[in-house]
mmCIF file of C-alpha atoms in Angstrom:
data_model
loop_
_atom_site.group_PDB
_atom_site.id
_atom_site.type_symbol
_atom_site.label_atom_id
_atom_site.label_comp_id
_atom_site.label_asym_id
_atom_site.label_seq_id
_atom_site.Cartn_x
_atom_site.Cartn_y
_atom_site.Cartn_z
ATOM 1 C CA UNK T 1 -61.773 49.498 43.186
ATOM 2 C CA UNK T 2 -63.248 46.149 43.667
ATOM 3 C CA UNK T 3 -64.572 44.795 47.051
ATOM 4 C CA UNK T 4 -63.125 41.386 48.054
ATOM 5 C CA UNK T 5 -65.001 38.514 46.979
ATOM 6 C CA UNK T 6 -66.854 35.832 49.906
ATOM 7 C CA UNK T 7 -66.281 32.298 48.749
ATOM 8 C CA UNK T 8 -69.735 30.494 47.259
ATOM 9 C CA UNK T 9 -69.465 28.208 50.742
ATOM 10 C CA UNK T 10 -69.752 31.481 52.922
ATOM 11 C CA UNK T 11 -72.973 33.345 50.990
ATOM 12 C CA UNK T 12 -75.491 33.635 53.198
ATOM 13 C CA UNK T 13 -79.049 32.938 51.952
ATOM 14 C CA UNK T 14 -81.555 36.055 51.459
ATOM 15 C CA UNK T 15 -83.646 34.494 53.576
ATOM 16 C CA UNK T 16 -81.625 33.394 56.400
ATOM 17 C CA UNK T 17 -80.566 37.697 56.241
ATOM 18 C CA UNK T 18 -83.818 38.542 56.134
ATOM 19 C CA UNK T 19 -84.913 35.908 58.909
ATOM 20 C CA UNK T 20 -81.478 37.442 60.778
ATOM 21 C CA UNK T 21 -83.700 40.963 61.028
ATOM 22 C CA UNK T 22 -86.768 39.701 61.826
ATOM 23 C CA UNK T 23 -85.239 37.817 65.036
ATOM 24 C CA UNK T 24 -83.824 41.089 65.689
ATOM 25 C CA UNK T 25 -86.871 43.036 65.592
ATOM 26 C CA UNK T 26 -88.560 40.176 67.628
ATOM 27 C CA UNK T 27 -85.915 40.460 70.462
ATOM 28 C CA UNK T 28 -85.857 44.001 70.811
ATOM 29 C CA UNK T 29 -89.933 43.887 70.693
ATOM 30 C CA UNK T 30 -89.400 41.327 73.973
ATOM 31 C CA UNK T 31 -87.533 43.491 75.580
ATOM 32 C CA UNK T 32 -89.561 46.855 75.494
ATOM 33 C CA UNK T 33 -92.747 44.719 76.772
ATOM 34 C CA UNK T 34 -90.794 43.592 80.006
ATOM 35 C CA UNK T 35 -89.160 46.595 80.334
ATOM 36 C CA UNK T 36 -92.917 48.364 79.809
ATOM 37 C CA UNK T 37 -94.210 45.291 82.312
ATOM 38 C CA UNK T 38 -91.582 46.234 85.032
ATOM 39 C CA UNK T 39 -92.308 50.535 85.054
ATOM 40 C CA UNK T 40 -95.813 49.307 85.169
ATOM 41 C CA UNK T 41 -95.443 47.594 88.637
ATOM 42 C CA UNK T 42 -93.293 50.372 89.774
ATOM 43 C CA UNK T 43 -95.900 52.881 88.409
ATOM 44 C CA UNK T 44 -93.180 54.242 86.288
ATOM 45 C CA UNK T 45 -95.290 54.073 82.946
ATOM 46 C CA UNK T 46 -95.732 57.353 82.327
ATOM 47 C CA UNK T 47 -92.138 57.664 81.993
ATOM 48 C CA UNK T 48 -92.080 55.026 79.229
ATOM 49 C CA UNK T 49 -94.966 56.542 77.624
ATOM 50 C CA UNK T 50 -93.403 60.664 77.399
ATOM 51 C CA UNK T 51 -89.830 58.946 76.907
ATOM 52 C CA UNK T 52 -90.005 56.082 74.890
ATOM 53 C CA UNK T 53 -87.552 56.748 71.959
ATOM 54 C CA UNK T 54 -85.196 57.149 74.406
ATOM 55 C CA UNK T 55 -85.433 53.966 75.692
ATOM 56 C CA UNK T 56 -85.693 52.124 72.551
ATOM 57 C CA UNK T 57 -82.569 54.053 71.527
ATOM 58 C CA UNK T 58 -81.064 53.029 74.920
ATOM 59 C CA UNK T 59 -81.992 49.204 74.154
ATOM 60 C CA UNK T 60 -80.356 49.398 70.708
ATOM 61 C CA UNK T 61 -77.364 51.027 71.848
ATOM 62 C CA UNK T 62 -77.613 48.307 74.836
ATOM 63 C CA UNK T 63 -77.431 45.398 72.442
ATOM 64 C CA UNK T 64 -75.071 46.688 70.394
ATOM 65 C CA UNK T 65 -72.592 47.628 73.305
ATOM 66 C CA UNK T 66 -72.808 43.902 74.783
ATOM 67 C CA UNK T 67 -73.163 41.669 71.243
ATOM 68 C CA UNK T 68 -72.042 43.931 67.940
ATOM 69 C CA UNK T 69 -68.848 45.467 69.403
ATOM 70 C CA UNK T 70 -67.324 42.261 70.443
ATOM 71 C CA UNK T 71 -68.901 39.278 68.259
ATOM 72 C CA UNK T 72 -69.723 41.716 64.978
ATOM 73 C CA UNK T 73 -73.449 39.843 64.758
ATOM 74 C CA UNK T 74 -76.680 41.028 65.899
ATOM 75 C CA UNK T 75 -78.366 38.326 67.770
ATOM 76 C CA UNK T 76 -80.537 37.661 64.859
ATOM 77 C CA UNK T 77 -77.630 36.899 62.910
ATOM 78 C CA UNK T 78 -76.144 34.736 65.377
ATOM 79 C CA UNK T 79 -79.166 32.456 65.973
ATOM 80 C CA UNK T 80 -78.604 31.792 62.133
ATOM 81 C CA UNK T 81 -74.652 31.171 62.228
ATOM 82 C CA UNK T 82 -73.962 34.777 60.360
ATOM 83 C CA UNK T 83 -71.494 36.880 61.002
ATOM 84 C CA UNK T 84 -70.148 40.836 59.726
ATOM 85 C CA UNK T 85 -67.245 41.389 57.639
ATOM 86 C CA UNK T 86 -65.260 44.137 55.849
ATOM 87 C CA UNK T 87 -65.703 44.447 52.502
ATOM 88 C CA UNK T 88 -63.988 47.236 51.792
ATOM 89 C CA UNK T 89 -63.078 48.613 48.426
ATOM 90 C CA UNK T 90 -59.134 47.607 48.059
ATOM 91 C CA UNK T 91 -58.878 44.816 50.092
ATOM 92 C CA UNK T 92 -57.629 41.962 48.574
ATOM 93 C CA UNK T 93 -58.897 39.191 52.068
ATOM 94 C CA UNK T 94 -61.983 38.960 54.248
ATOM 95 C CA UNK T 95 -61.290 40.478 57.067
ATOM 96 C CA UNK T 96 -63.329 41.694 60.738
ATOM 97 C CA UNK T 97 -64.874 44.916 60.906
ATOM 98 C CA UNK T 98 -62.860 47.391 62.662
ATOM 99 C CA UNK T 99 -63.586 50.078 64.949
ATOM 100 C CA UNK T 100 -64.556 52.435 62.793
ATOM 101 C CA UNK T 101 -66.910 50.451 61.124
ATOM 102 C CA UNK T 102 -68.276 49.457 64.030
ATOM 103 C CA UNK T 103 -69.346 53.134 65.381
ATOM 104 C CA UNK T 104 -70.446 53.937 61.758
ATOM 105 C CA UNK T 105 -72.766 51.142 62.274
ATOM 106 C CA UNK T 106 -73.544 52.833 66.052
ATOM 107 C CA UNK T 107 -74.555 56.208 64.287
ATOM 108 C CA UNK T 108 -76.549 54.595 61.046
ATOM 109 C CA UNK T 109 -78.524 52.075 62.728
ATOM 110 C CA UNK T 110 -79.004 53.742 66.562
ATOM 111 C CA UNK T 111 -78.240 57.386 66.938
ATOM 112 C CA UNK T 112 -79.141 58.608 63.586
ATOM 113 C CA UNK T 113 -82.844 57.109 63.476
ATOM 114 C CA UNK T 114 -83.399 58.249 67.077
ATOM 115 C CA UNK T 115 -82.444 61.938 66.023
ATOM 116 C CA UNK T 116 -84.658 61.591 62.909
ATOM 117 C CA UNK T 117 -87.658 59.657 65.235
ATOM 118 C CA UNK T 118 -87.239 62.839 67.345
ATOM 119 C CA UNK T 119 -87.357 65.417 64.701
ATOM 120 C CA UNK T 120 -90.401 63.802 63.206
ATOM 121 C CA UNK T 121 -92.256 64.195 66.906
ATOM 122 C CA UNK T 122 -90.612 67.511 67.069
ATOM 123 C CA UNK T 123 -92.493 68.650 63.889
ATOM 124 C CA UNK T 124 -95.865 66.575 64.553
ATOM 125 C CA UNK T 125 -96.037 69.035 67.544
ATOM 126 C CA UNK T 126 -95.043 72.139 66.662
ATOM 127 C CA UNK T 127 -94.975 72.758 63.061
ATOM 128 C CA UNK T 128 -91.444 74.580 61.237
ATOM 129 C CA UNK T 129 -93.347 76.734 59.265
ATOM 130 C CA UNK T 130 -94.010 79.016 61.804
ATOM 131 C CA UNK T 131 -90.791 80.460 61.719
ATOM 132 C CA UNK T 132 -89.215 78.767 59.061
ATOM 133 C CA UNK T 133 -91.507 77.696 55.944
ATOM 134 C CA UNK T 134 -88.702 75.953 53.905
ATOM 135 C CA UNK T 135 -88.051 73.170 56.765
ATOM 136 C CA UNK T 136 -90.704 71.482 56.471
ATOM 137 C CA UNK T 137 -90.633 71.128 52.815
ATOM 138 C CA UNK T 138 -86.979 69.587 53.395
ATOM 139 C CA UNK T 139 -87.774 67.406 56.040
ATOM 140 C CA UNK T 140 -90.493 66.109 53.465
ATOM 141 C CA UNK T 141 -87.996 65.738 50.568
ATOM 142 C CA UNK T 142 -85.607 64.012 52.807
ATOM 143 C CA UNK T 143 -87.860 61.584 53.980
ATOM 144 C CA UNK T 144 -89.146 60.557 50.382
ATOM 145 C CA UNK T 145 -85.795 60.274 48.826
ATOM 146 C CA UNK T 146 -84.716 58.499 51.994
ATOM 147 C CA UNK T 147 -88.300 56.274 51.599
ATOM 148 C CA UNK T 148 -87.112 55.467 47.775
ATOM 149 C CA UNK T 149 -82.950 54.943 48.379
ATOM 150 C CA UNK T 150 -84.294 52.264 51.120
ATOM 151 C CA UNK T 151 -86.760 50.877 48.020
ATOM 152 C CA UNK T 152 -83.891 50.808 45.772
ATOM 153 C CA UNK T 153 -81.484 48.991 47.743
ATOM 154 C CA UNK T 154 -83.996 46.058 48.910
ATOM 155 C CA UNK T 155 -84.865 45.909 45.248
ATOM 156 C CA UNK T 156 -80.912 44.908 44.582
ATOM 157 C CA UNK T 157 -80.405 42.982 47.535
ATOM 158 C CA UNK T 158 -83.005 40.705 46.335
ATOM 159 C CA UNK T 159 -81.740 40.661 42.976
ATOM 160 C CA UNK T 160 -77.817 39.709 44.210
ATOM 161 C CA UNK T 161 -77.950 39.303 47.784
ATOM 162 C CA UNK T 162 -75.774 41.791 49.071
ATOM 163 C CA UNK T 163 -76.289 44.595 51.475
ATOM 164 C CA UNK T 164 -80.093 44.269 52.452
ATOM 165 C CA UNK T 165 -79.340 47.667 54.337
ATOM 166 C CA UNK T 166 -78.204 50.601 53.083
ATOM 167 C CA UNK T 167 -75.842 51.212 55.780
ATOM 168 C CA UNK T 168 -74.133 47.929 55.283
ATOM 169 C CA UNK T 169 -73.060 50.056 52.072
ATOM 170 C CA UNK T 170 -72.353 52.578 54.388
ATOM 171 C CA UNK T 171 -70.117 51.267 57.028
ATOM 172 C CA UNK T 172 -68.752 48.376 54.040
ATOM 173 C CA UNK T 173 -69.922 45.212 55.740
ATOM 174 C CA UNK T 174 -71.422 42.031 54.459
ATOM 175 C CA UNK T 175 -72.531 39.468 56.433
ATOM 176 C CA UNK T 176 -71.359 35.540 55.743
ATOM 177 C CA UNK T 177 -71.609 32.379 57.239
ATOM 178 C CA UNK T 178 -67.991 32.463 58.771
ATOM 179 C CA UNK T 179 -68.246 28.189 59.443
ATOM 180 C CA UNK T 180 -69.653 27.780 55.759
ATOM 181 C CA UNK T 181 -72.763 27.270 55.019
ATOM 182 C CA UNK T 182 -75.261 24.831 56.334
ATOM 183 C CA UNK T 183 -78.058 22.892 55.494
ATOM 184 C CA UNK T 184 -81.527 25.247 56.116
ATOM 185 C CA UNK T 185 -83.642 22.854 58.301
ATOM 186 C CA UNK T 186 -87.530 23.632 58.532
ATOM 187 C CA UNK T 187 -89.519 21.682 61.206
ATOM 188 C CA UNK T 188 -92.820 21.368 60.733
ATOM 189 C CA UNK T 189 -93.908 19.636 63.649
ATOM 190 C CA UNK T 190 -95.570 22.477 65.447
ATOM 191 C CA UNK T 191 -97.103 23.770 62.529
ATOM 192 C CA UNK T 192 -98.346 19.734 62.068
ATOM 193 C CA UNK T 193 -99.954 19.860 65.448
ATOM 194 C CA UNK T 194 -101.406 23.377 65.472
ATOM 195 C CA UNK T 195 -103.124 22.134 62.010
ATOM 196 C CA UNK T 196 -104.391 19.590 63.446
ATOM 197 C CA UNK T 197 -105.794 21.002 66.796
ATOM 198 C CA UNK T 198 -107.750 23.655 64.844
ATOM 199 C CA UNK T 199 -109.067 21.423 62.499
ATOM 200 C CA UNK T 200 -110.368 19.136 65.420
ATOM 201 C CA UNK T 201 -111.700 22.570 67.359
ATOM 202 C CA UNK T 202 -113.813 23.400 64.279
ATOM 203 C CA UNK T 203 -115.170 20.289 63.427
ATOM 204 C CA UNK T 204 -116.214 19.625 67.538
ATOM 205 C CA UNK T 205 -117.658 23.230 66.389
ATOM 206 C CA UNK T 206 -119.467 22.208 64.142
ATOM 207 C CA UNK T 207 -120.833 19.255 65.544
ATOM 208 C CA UNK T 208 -121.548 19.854 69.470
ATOM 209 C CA UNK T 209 -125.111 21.924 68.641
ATOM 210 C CA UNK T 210 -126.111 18.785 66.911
ATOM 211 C CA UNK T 211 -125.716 16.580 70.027
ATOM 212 C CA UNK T 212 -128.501 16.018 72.361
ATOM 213 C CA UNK T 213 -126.037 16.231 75.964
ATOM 214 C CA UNK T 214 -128.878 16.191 78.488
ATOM 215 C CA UNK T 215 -129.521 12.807 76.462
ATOM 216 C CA UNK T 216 -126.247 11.646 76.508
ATOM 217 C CA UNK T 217 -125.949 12.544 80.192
ATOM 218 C CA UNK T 218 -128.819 10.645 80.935
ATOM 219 C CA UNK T 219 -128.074 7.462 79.098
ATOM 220 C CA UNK T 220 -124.457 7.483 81.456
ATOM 221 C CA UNK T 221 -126.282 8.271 84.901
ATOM 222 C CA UNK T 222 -127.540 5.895 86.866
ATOM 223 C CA UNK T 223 -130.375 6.171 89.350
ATOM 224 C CA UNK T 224 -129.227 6.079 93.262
ATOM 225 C CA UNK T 225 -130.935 3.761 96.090
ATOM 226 C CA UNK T 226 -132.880 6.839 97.216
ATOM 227 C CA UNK T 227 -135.189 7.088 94.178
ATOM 228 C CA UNK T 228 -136.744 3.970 94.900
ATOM 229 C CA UNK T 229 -137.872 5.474 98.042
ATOM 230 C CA UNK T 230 -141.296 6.392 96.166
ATOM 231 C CA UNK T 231 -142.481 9.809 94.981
ATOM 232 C CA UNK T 232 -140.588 12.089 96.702
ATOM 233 C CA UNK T 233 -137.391 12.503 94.404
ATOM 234 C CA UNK T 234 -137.191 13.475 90.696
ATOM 235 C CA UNK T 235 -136.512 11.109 88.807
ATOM 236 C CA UNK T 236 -134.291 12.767 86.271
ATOM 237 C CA UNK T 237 -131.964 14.532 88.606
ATOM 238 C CA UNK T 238 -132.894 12.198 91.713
ATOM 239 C CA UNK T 239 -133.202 15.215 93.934
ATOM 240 C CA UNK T 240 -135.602 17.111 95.756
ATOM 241 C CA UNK T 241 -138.212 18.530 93.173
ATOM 242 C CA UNK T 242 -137.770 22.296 92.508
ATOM 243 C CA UNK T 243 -141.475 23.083 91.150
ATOM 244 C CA UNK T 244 -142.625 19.827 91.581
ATOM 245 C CA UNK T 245 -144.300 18.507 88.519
ATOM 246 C CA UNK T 246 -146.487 14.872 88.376
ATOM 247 C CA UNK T 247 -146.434 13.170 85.183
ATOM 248 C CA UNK T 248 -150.350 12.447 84.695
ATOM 249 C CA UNK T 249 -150.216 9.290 83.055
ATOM 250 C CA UNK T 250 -147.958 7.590 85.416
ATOM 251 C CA UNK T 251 -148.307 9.924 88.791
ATOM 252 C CA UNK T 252 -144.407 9.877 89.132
ATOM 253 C CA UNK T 253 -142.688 13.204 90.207
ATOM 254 C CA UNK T 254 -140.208 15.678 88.153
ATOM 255 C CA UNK T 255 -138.845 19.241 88.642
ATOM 256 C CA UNK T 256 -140.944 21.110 86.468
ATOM 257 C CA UNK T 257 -137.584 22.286 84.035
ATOM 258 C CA UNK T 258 -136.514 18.457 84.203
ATOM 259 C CA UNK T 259 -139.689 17.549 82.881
ATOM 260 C CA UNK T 260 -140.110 20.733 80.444
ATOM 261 C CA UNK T 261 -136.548 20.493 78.714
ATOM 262 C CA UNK T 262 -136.916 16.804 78.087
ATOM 263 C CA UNK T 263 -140.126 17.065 76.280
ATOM 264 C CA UNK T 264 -138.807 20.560 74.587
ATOM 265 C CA UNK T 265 -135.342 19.174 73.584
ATOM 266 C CA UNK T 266 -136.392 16.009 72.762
ATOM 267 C CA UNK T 267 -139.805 15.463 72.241
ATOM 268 C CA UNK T 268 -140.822 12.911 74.431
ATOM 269 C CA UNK T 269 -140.101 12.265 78.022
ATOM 270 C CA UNK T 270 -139.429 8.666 79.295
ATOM 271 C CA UNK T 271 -140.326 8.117 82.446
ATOM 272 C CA UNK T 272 -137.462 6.424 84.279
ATOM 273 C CA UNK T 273 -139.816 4.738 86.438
ATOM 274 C CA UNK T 274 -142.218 3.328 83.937
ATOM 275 C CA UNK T 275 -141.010 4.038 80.242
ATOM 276 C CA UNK T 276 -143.986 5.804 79.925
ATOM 277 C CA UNK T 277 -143.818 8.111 77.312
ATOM 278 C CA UNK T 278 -144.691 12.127 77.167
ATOM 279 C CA UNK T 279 -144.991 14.408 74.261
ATOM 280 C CA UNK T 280 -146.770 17.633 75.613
ATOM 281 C CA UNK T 281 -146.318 19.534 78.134
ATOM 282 C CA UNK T 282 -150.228 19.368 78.771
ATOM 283 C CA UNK T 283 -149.566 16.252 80.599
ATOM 284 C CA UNK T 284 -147.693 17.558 83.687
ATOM 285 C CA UNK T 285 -149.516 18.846 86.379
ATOM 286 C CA UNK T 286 -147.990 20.548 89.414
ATOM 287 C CA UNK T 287 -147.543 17.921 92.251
ATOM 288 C CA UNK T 288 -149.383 20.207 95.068
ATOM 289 C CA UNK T 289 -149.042 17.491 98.218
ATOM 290 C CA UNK T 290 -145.404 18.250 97.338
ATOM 291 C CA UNK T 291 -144.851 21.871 97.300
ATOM 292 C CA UNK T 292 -144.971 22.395 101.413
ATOM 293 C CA UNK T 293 -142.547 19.933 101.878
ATOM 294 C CA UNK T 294 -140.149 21.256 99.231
ATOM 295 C CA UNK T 295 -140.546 25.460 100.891
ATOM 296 C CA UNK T 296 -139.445 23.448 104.279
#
């Protein structure tokens, strides 16, 4: 008998179905992590850990409790205007989902993969074949032909668009835009602006280790009253010496790594004082009148 048919203005796009699960998977993922960030205050998270398809079960039977029995949508499918309806073979209108189709939806999509999820741990513990060789050879079988009927029916969803489940076949349900459908509107603002800050992170990346900064520094600092008190105070820092260090040629003071990483970094060292330049280290000599008066 054939299904009744949902106007060209009410097909939903593959996409927006397939972005409909995705939000749904993303929600329930949200959900578990505060749920796993609450036991974790509360030191319950050994309880998550030993009973954790339980609660994901609990969440999905949660969600569909407060938003699929009353407004036939997943959340997913809401955030994208989409909405369930019957399809069933012999009806001649669109129609809501009914009760019926509703719990069938309940035991497909929540209680059925929980008891399968738990008869997979089940077996990953304690091997069948112990006292029953055959089960584990079904449980096999059933999960391959269950592994290819999903394969199948993705594989005709994306060729007409219909049922990207399988047990949207099962419970006779099709979702449609119930307003008609909209424009699809893609922003790509944040994407514009995440483009843009990486490509400014790696080129700063790439050029920082080809900038001199104790240069730069030094061409934006000015010297403070105190330097000109004589030959007490470096005069690249314009504090008290640490391993005081007397340029030869001009007799003015520098800490010894002040001195060391100009002429190593840059080749020369200027003297502030006297623009007298220094290109070897050779030319420092420790400042010894100095030294006492720095250990005070």
């Amino acid at each position: 008998m054939d299904e009744p048919k949902i106007p060209n203005g009410n097909l939903p796009l593959r996409v927006n179905q397939l972005d409909a699960e995705a939000s749904d998977e993303f929600i329930h993922e949200i959900i578990l992590e505060k749920l796993r960030d609450v036991l974790k205050y509360l030191q319950l998270s050994n309880v998550f850990t030993s009973y954790q398809l339980e609660v994901d079960a609990a969440i999905k039977f949660g969600l569909w409790w407060v938003v699929f029995r009353k407004q036939h949508s997943t959340l997913g499918q809401q955030l994208l205007d989409l909405e369930y309806t019957s399809v069933r073979p012999g009806a001649k209108t669109l129609s809501a989902i009914t009760r019926v189709q509703s719990l069938l939806y309940l035991i497909c999509n929540v209680i059925t993969p929980y008891l399968w999820a738990r008869l997979r741990k089940l077996q990953a513990i304690r091997s069948f074949s112990d006292f029953n060789p055959h089960l584990d050879k079904l449980i096999t079988i059933l999960q391959t032909t269950w592994q290819y009927v999903n394969l199948l029916n993705f594989v005709t969803f994306l060729y007409n668009g219909q049922f990207l489940h399988v047990y949207e076949r099962i419970c006779g349900m099709r979702s449609f835009h119930p307003k008609g459908k909209q424009l699809r509107e893609v922003g790509f603002e944040f994407s514009n602006r995440e483009i843009m800050w990486h490509g400014f992170t790696e080129f700063m990346t790439f050029l920082l280790p080809y900038i001199n900064m104790r240069k730069v520094k030094t061409m934006f600092t000015f010297s403070s009253a105190k330097s000109s008190d004589g030959s007490k105070f470096c005069k690249e820092c314009d504090s008290y010496p640490t391993n005081p260090t007397r340029v030869a040629d001009c007799s003015h003071i520098y800490c010894y790594h002040c001195a060391a990483s100009l002429v190593t970094t840059d080749g020369a060292l200027e003297c502030k004082a006297c623009n007298v330049k220094i290109t070897s280290l050779g030319n420092l000599e420790r400042a010894q009148h100095l030294i006492s008066l720095v250990d005070v």
